[in-house]
Short mmCIF file of N, CA and C and ligand atoms in Angstrom, two decimals:
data_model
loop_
_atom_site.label_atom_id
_atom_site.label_comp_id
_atom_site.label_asym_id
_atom_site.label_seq_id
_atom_site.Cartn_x
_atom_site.Cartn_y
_atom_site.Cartn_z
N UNK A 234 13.67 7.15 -2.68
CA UNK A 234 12.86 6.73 -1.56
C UNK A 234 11.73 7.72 -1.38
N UNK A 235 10.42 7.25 -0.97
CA UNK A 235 9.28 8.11 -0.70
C UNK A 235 9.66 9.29 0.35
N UNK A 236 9.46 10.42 0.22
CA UNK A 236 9.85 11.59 1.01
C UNK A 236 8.43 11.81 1.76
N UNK A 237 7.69 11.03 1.87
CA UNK A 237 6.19 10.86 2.77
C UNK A 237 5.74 10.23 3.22
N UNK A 238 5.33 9.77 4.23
CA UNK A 238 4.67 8.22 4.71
C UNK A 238 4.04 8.69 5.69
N UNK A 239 2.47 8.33 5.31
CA UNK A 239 1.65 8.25 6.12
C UNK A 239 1.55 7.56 7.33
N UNK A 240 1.60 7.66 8.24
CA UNK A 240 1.25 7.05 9.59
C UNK A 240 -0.13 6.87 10.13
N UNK A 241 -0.56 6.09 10.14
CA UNK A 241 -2.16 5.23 10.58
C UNK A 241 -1.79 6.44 11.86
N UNK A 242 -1.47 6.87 13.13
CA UNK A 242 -1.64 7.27 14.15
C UNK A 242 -1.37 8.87 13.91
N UNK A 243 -0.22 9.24 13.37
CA UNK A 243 0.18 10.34 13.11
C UNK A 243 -0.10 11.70 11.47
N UNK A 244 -0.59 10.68 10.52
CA UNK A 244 -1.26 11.11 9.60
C UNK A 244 0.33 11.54 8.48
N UNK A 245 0.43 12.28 7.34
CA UNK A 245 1.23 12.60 6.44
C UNK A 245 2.77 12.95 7.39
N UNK A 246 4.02 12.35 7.20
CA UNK A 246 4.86 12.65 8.20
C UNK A 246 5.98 12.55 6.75
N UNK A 247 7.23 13.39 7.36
CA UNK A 247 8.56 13.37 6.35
C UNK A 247 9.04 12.01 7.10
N UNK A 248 9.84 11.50 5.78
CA UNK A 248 10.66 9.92 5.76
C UNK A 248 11.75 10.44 6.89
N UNK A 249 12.03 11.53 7.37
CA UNK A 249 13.50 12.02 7.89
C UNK A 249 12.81 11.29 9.80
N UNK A 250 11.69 11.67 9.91
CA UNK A 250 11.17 11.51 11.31
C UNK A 250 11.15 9.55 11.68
N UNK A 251 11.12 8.66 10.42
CA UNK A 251 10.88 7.27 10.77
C UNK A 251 12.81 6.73 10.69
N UNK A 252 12.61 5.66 11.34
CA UNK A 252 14.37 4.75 11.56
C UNK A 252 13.60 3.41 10.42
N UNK A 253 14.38 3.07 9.74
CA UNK A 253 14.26 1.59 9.14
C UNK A 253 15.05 0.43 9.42
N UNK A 254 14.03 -0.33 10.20
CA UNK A 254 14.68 -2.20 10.82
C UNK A 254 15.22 -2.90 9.42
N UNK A 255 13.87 -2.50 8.44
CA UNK A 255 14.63 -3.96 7.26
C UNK A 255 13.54 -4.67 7.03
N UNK A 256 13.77 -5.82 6.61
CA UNK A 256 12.91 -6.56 6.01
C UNK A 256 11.79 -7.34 6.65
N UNK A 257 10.55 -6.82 6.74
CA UNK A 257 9.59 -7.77 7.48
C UNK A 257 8.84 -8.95 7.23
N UNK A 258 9.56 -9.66 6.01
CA UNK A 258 8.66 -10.74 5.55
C UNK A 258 9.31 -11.46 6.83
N UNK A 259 10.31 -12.23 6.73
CA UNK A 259 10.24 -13.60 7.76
C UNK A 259 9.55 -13.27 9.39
N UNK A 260 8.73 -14.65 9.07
CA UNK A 260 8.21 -14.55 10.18
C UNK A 260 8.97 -15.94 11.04
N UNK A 261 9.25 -15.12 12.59
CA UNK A 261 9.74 -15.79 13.83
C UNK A 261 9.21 -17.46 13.67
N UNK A 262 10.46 -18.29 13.87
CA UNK A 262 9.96 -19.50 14.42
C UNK A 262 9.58 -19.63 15.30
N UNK A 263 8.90 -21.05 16.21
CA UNK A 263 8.56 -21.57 17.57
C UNK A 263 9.97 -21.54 18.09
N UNK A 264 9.94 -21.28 19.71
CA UNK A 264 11.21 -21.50 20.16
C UNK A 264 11.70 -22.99 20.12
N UNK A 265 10.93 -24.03 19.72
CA UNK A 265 11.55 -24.73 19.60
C UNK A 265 12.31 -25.54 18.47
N UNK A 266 12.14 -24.68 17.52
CA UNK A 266 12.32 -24.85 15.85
C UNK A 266 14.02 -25.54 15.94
N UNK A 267 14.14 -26.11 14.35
CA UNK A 267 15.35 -26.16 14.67
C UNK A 267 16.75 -24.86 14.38
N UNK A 268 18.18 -25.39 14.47
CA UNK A 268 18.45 -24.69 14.86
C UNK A 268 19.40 -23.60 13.37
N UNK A 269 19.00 -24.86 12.36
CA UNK A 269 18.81 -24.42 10.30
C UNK A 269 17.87 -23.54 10.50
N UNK A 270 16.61 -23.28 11.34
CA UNK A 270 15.61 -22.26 10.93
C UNK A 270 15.53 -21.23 11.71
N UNK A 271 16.64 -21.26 13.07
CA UNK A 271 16.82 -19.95 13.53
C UNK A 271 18.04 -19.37 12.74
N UNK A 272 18.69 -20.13 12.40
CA UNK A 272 19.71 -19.26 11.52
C UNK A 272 19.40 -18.41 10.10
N UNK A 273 18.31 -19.22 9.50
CA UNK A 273 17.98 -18.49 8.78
C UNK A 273 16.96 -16.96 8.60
N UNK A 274 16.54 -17.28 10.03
CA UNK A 274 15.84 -16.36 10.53
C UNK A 274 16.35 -14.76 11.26
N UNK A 275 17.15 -15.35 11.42
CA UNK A 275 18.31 -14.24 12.12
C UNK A 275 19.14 -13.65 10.68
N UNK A 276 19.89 -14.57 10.05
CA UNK A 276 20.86 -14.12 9.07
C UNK A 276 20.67 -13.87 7.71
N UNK A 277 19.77 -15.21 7.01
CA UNK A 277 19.70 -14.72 5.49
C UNK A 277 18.35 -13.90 5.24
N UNK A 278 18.77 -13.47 4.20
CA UNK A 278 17.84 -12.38 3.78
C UNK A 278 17.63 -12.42 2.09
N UNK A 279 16.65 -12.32 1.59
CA UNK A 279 16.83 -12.51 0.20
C UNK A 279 17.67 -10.90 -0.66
N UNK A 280 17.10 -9.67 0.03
CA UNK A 280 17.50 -8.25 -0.79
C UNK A 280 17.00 -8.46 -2.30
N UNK A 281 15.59 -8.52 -1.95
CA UNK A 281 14.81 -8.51 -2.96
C UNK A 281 14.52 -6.49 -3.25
N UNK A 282 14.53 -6.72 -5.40
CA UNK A 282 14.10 -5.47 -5.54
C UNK A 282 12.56 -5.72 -6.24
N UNK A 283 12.07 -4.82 -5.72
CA UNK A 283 10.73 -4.27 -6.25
C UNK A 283 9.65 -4.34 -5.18
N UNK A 284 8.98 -4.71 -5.10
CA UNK A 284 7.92 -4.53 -4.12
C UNK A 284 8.27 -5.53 -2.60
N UNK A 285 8.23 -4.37 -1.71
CA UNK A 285 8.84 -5.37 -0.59
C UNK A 285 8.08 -4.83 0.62
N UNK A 286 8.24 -5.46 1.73
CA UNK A 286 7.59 -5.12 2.67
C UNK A 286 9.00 -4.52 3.96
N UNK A 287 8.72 -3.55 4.86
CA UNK A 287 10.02 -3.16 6.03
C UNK A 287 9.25 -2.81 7.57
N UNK A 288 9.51 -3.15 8.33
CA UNK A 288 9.60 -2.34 9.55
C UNK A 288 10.28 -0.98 10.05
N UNK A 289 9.94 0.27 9.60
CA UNK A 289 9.69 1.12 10.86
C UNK A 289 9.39 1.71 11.37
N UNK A 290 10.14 2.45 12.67
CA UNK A 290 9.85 3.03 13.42
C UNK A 290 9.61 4.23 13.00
N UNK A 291 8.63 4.50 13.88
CA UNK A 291 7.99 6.34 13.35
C UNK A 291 9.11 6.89 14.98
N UNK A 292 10.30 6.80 15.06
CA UNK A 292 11.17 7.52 16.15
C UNK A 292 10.86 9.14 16.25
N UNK A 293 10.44 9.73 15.68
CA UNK A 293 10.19 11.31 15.70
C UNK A 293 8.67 11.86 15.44
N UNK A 294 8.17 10.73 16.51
CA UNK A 294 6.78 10.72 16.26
C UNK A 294 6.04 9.63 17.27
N UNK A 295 4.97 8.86 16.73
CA UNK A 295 3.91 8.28 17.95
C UNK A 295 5.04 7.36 18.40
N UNK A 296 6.07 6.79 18.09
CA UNK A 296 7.25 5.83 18.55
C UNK A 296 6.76 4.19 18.08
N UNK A 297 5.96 4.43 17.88
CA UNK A 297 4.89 2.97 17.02
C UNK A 297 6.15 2.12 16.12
N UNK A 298 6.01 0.52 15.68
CA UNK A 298 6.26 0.06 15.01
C UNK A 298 5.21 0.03 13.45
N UNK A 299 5.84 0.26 12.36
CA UNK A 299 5.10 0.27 11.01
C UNK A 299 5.60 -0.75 10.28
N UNK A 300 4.74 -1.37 9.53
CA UNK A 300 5.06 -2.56 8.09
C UNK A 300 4.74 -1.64 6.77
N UNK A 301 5.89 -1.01 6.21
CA UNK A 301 5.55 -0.49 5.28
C UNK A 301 5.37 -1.12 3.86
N UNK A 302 4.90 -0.88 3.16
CA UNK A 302 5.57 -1.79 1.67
C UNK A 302 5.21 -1.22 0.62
N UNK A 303 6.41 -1.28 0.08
CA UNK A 303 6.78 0.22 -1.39
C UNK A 303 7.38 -0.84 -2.33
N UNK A 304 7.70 0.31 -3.01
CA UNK A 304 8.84 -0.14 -4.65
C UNK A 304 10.18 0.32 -3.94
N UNK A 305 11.35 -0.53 -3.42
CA UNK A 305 12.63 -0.53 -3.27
C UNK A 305 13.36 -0.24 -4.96
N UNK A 306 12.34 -0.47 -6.13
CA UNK A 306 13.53 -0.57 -7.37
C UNK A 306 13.59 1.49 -8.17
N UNK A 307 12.61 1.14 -8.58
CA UNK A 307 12.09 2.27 -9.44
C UNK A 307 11.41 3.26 -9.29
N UNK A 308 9.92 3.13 -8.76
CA UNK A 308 9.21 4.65 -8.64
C UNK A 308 9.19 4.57 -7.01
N UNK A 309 9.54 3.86 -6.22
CA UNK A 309 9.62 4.16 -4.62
C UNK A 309 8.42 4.43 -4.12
N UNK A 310 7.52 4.12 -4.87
CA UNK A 310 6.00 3.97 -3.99
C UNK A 310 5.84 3.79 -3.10
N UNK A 311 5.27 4.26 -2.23
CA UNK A 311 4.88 3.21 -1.04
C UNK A 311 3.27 3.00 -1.27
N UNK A 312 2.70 1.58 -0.61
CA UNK A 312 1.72 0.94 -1.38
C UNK A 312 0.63 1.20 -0.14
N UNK A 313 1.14 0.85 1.57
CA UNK A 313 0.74 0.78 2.51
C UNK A 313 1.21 1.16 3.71
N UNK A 314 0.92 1.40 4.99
CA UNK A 314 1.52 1.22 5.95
C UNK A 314 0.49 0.68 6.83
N UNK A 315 1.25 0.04 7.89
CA UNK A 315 -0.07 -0.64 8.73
C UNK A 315 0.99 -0.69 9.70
N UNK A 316 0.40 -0.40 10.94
CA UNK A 316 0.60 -0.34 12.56
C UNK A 316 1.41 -1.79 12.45
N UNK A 317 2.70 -2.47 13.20
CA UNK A 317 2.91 -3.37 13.05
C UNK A 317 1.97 -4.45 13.49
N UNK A 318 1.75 -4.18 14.74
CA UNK A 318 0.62 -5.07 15.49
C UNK A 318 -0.17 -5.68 15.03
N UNK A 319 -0.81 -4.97 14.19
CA UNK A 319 -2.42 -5.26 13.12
C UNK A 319 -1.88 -6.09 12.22
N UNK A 320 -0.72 -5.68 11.42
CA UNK A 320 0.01 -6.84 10.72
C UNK A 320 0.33 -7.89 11.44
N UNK A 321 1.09 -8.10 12.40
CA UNK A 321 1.16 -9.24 13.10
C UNK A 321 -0.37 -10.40 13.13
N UNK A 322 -1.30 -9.66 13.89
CA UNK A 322 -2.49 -10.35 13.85
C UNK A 322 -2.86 -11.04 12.05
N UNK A 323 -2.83 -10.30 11.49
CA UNK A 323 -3.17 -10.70 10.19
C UNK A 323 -2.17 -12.28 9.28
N UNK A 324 -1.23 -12.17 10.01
CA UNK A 324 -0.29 -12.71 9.47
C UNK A 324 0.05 -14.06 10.40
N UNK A 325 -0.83 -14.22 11.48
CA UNK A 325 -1.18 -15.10 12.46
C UNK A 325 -2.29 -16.01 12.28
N UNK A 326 -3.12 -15.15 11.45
CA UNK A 326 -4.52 -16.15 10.99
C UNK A 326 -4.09 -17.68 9.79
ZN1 ZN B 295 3.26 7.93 13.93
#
């Protein structure tokens, strides 16, 4: 795993200071979706390796939500990080 991750707010930070949610591809249904697509939303998950995207938290630091996205397989890159928010918007258009 990357022993560095930049933080858009906080700048070069150790991996020990952020918490990891998991996987941030699925995006939330309408509340009124059915109830096959809240389940899948809540429960399955693919646990894909190689380039993936995660949520987190910088907890020992600005307290911000992050979308990171690295190499889970082999060289543990990380490619990006982006404020979650900004991702959200982007991923709304
Ligand atoms: Zn930060």
């Amino acid at each position: 795993m990357a022993s560095l991750i930049t933080c858009p707010h906080c700048g070069i930070r150790p991996k020990e200071e952020f918490s990891i949610r998991g996987d941030a591809s699925p995006v939330r249904p309408v509340a009124t979706a059915s109830d096959d697509a809240w389940y899948v939303y809540v429960f399955v998950r693919d646990n894909s390796k190689g380039r993936i995207i995660e949520h987190w938290h910088h907890s020992a630091g600005c307290r911000r939500w992050l979308v990171v996205e690295r190499d889970n397989a082999a060289s543990h890159e990380v490619y990006s990080v982006t404020d979650a928010s900004v991702h959200a918007k982007g991923a709304a258009r």
